Amino acid sequence: RFSFLLSTPVVAGAGLLSVLQLTQDETNGIPTAAIIVGFIASFVFGIGTIHFFLRLIRKHSFIGYGIYTAIAAITVVIWGLLTA
């Protein structure tokens, strides 16, 4: 839980820096209002996701997630070997 909370200011700061850089660059073609709305929406959904995962971790174990991650890793390795 503590690591999730520690990441919030870092992610927010990096996002704010990106927003400031994008709003200063006139050649990107993205309206400033759209950038600000996207930043706020991603921040709100990020906080919601952290809250959801903290509740999920308290109620359930990581076994299902571990199995999912192992299957995904094996799939990616096989895919990489077949397409190389």
Tab-separated table of N, CA and C in Angstrom:
chain	number	residue	atom	x	y	z
A	1	ARG	N	0.833	-1.184	0.000
A	1	ARG	CA	0.000	0.000	0.000
A	1	ARG	C	0.881	1.252	0.000
A	2	PHE	N	1.918	1.224	0.791
A	2	PHE	CA	2.786	2.387	0.902
A	2	PHE	C	3.448	2.714	-0.433
A	3	SER	N	3.852	1.676	-1.177
A	3	SER	CA	4.507	1.930	-2.466
A	3	SER	C	3.537	2.537	-3.471
A	4	PHE	N	2.267	2.118	-3.423
A	4	PHE	CA	1.268	2.737	-4.292
A	4	PHE	C	1.132	4.218	-3.965
A	5	LEU	N	1.080	4.536	-2.682
A	5	LEU	CA	0.920	5.927	-2.279
A	5	LEU	C	2.156	6.754	-2.612
A	6	LEU	N	3.326	6.135	-2.519
A	6	LEU	CA	4.553	6.851	-2.858
A	6	LEU	C	4.627	7.184	-4.349
A	7	SER	N	4.051	6.346	-5.172
A	7	SER	CA	4.137	6.581	-6.614
A	7	SER	C	3.233	7.714	-7.081
A	8	THR	N	2.219	8.062	-6.317
A	8	THR	CA	1.254	9.070	-6.759
A	8	THR	C	1.894	10.422	-7.057
A	9	PRO	N	2.690	11.008	-6.157
A	9	PRO	CA	3.275	12.311	-6.490
A	9	PRO	C	4.256	12.253	-7.658
A	10	VAL	N	4.967	11.153	-7.788
A	10	VAL	CA	5.932	11.023	-8.878
A	10	VAL	C	5.206	10.971	-10.217
A	11	VAL	N	4.164	10.158	-10.289
A	11	VAL	CA	3.396	10.043	-11.525
A	11	VAL	C	2.701	11.366	-11.842
A	12	ALA	N	2.137	12.010	-10.829
A	12	ALA	CA	1.472	13.300	-11.046
A	12	ALA	C	2.468	14.351	-11.527
A	13	GLY	N	3.644	14.379	-10.941
A	13	GLY	CA	4.662	15.338	-11.365
A	13	GLY	C	5.128	15.096	-12.790
A	14	ALA	N	5.331	13.839	-13.143
A	14	ALA	CA	5.747	13.512	-14.508
A	14	ALA	C	4.653	13.877	-15.503
A	15	GLY	N	3.414	13.614	-15.125
A	15	GLY	CA	2.299	13.983	-15.992
A	15	GLY	C	2.181	15.483	-16.161
A	16	LEU	N	2.348	16.215	-15.077
A	16	LEU	CA	2.281	17.671	-15.143
A	16	LEU	C	3.404	18.232	-16.012
A	17	LEU	N	4.585	17.675	-15.892
A	17	LEU	CA	5.702	18.106	-16.731
A	17	LEU	C	5.401	17.845	-18.206
A	18	SER	N	4.819	16.689	-18.500
A	18	SER	CA	4.453	16.375	-19.882
A	18	SER	C	3.404	17.344	-20.406
A	19	VAL	N	2.423	17.664	-19.561
A	19	VAL	CA	1.383	18.611	-19.969
A	19	VAL	C	2.000	19.970	-20.270
A	20	LEU	N	2.891	20.422	-19.418
A	20	LEU	CA	3.532	21.719	-19.644
A	20	LEU	C	4.351	21.722	-20.932
A	21	GLN	N	5.042	20.627	-21.211
A	21	GLN	CA	5.833	20.549	-22.435
A	21	GLN	C	4.937	20.521	-23.667
A	22	LEU	N	3.809	19.796	-23.581
A	22	LEU	CA	2.903	19.714	-24.721
A	22	LEU	C	2.203	21.040	-24.994
A	23	THR	N	1.859	21.766	-23.937
A	23	THR	CA	1.163	23.036	-24.141
A	23	THR	C	2.096	24.108	-24.684
A	24	GLN	N	3.392	23.972	-24.475
A	24	GLN	CA	4.342	24.950	-24.997
A	24	GLN	C	4.721	24.668	-26.446
A	25	ASP	N	4.495	23.444	-26.901
A	25	ASP	CA	4.834	23.063	-28.269
A	25	ASP	C	3.623	23.310	-29.164
A	26	GLU	N	3.694	24.300	-30.017
A	26	GLU	CA	2.567	24.667	-30.878
A	26	GLU	C	2.433	23.751	-32.089
A	27	THR	N	3.436	22.951	-32.388
A	27	THR	CA	3.414	22.143	-33.603
A	27	THR	C	2.738	20.796	-33.424
A	28	ASN	N	2.292	20.452	-32.219
A	28	ASN	CA	1.722	19.121	-32.022
A	28	ASN	C	0.275	19.024	-32.482
A	29	GLY	N	-0.437	20.136	-32.649
A	29	GLY	CA	-1.794	20.123	-33.174
A	29	GLY	C	-2.855	19.685	-32.195
A	30	ILE	N	-2.521	19.498	-30.936
A	30	ILE	CA	-3.491	19.079	-29.926
A	30	ILE	C	-3.892	20.308	-29.121
A	31	PRO	N	-5.203	20.575	-29.023
A	31	PRO	CA	-5.629	21.738	-28.236
A	31	PRO	C	-5.247	21.594	-26.759
A	32	THR	N	-4.908	22.705	-26.138
A	32	THR	CA	-4.495	22.699	-24.734
A	32	THR	C	-5.599	22.164	-23.837
A	33	ALA	N	-6.848	22.502	-24.134
A	33	ALA	CA	-7.971	22.025	-23.317
A	33	ALA	C	-8.055	20.500	-23.346
A	34	ALA	N	-7.823	19.900	-24.507
A	34	ALA	CA	-7.866	18.439	-24.616
A	34	ALA	C	-6.754	17.798	-23.796
A	35	ILE	N	-5.598	18.408	-23.776
A	35	ILE	CA	-4.482	17.881	-22.989
A	35	ILE	C	-4.803	17.944	-21.504
A	36	ILE	N	-5.368	19.060	-21.065
A	36	ILE	CA	-5.693	19.219	-19.647
A	36	ILE	C	-6.787	18.249	-19.230
A	37	VAL	N	-7.827	18.090	-20.055
A	37	VAL	CA	-8.902	17.141	-19.739
A	37	VAL	C	-8.353	15.717	-19.690
A	38	GLY	N	-7.489	15.362	-20.619
A	38	GLY	CA	-6.881	14.033	-20.612
A	38	GLY	C	-6.028	13.797	-19.382
A	39	PHE	N	-5.290	14.809	-18.970
A	39	PHE	CA	-4.461	14.706	-17.770
A	39	PHE	C	-5.326	14.478	-16.538
A	40	ILE	N	-6.387	15.261	-16.398
A	40	ILE	CA	-7.268	15.127	-15.233
A	40	ILE	C	-7.962	13.770	-15.237
A	41	ALA	N	-8.447	13.336	-16.406
A	41	ALA	CA	-9.128	12.043	-16.490
A	41	ALA	C	-8.180	10.897	-16.145
A	42	SER	N	-6.960	10.941	-16.654
A	42	SER	CA	-6.022	9.860	-16.349
A	42	SER	C	-5.639	9.858	-14.878
A	43	PHE	N	-5.545	11.036	-14.265
A	43	PHE	CA	-5.240	11.107	-12.840
A	43	PHE	C	-6.371	10.500	-12.015
A	44	VAL	N	-7.615	10.862	-12.339
A	44	VAL	CA	-8.770	10.347	-11.590
A	44	VAL	C	-8.879	8.835	-11.752
A	45	PHE	N	-8.752	8.334	-12.978
A	45	PHE	CA	-8.838	6.892	-13.186
A	45	PHE	C	-7.655	6.164	-12.561
A	46	GLY	N	-6.491	6.779	-12.538
A	46	GLY	CA	-5.329	6.175	-11.881
A	46	GLY	C	-5.543	6.015	-10.390
A	47	ILE	N	-6.065	7.061	-9.742
A	47	ILE	CA	-6.364	6.974	-8.308
A	47	ILE	C	-7.426	5.912	-8.057
A	48	GLY	N	-8.443	5.864	-8.911
A	48	GLY	CA	-9.482	4.839	-8.773
A	48	GLY	C	-8.927	3.433	-8.931
A	49	THR	N	-8.018	3.258	-9.872
A	49	THR	CA	-7.403	1.948	-10.089
A	49	THR	C	-6.559	1.530	-8.897
A	50	ILE	N	-5.808	2.453	-8.333
A	50	ILE	CA	-5.023	2.144	-7.135
A	50	ILE	C	-5.941	1.727	-5.997
A	51	HIS	N	-7.041	2.451	-5.812
A	51	HIS	CA	-8.005	2.110	-4.758
A	51	HIS	C	-8.586	0.714	-4.994
A	52	PHE	N	-8.944	0.422	-6.253
A	52	PHE	CA	-9.505	-0.889	-6.595
A	52	PHE	C	-8.508	-2.007	-6.302
A	53	PHE	N	-7.255	-1.840	-6.719
A	53	PHE	CA	-6.263	-2.884	-6.500
A	53	PHE	C	-5.922	-3.068	-5.026
A	54	LEU	N	-5.924	-1.995	-4.258
A	54	LEU	CA	-5.688	-2.146	-2.816
A	54	LEU	C	-6.801	-2.962	-2.171
A	55	ARG	N	-8.044	-2.723	-2.567
A	55	ARG	CA	-9.159	-3.520	-2.037
A	55	ARG	C	-9.064	-4.971	-2.510
A	56	LEU	N	-8.684	-5.164	-3.763
A	56	LEU	CA	-8.552	-6.512	-4.309
A	56	LEU	C	-7.457	-7.292	-3.593
A	57	ILE	N	-6.342	-6.640	-3.309
A	57	ILE	CA	-5.225	-7.297	-2.629
A	57	ILE	C	-5.617	-7.708	-1.217
A	58	ARG	N	-6.400	-6.876	-0.536
A	58	ARG	CA	-6.822	-7.212	0.828
A	58	ARG	C	-7.734	-8.429	0.867
A	59	LYS	N	-8.564	-8.615	-0.153
A	59	LYS	CA	-9.576	-9.672	-0.128
A	59	LYS	C	-9.130	-10.966	-0.804
A	60	HIS	N	-8.203	-10.893	-1.731
A	60	HIS	CA	-7.821	-12.068	-2.512
A	60	HIS	C	-6.303	-12.232	-2.513
A	61	SER	N	-5.878	-13.406	-2.942
A	61	SER	CA	-4.440	-13.659	-3.018
A	61	SER	C	-3.937	-13.338	-4.430
A	62	PHE	N	-2.636	-13.452	-4.594
A	62	PHE	CA	-2.012	-13.174	-5.878
A	62	PHE	C	-1.863	-14.428	-6.739
A	63	ILE	N	-2.419	-15.542	-6.329
A	63	ILE	CA	-2.227	-16.789	-7.072
A	63	ILE	C	-2.790	-16.679	-8.486
A	64	GLY	N	-4.002	-16.168	-8.614
A	64	GLY	CA	-4.609	-16.011	-9.939
A	64	GLY	C	-3.808	-15.084	-10.828
A	65	TYR	N	-3.340	-14.000	-10.258
A	65	TYR	CA	-2.526	-13.054	-11.021
A	65	TYR	C	-1.195	-13.689	-11.416
A	66	GLY	N	-0.618	-14.476	-10.527
A	66	GLY	CA	0.634	-15.159	-10.839
A	66	GLY	C	0.471	-16.142	-11.988
A	67	ILE	N	-0.620	-16.889	-11.971
A	67	ILE	CA	-0.894	-17.835	-13.057
A	67	ILE	C	-1.087	-17.090	-14.372
A	68	TYR	N	-1.865	-16.005	-14.330
A	68	TYR	CA	-2.094	-15.189	-15.523
A	68	TYR	C	-0.777	-14.647	-16.073
A	69	THR	N	0.082	-14.149	-15.200
A	69	THR	CA	1.357	-13.587	-15.625
A	69	THR	C	2.256	-14.661	-16.225
A	70	ALA	N	2.271	-15.842	-15.624
A	70	ALA	CA	3.090	-16.937	-16.150
A	70	ALA	C	2.607	-17.353	-17.538
A	71	ILE	N	1.295	-17.469	-17.713
A	71	ILE	CA	0.746	-17.837	-19.023
A	71	ILE	C	1.068	-16.763	-20.058
A	72	ALA	N	0.929	-15.503	-19.670
A	72	ALA	CA	1.245	-14.406	-20.593
A	72	ALA	C	2.721	-14.424	-20.975
A	73	ALA	N	3.602	-14.675	-20.018
A	73	ALA	CA	5.038	-14.710	-20.298
A	73	ALA	C	5.387	-15.860	-21.235
A	74	ILE	N	4.825	-17.024	-20.975
A	74	ILE	CA	5.090	-18.187	-21.835
A	74	ILE	C	4.583	-17.923	-23.248
A	75	THR	N	3.403	-17.313	-23.350
A	75	THR	CA	2.836	-16.992	-24.656
A	75	THR	C	3.725	-16.022	-25.423
A	76	VAL	N	4.224	-15.013	-24.754
A	76	VAL	CA	5.089	-14.029	-25.414
A	76	VAL	C	6.398	-14.671	-25.861
A	77	VAL	N	6.967	-15.537	-25.045
A	77	VAL	CA	8.216	-16.208	-25.419
A	77	VAL	C	7.989	-17.111	-26.627
A	78	ILE	N	6.917	-17.890	-26.612
A	78	ILE	CA	6.620	-18.774	-27.747
A	78	ILE	C	6.374	-17.951	-29.005
A	79	TRP	N	5.597	-16.880	-28.869
A	79	TRP	CA	5.327	-16.002	-30.010
A	79	TRP	C	6.634	-15.428	-30.569
A	80	GLY	N	7.509	-15.004	-29.682
A	80	GLY	CA	8.788	-14.456	-30.117
A	80	GLY	C	9.654	-15.483	-30.830
A	81	LEU	N	9.638	-16.711	-30.339
A	81	LEU	CA	10.430	-17.764	-30.979
A	81	LEU	C	9.862	-18.145	-32.339
A	82	LEU	N	8.542	-18.146	-32.459
A	82	LEU	CA	7.917	-18.533	-33.721
A	82	LEU	C	8.044	-17.455	-34.793
A	83	THR	N	8.082	-16.214	-34.393
A	83	THR	CA	8.150	-15.135	-35.381
A	83	THR	C	9.573	-14.652	-35.648
A	84	ALA	N	10.550	-15.192	-34.945
A	84	ALA	CA	11.938	-14.738	-35.132
A	84	ALA	C	12.541	-15.320	-36.388
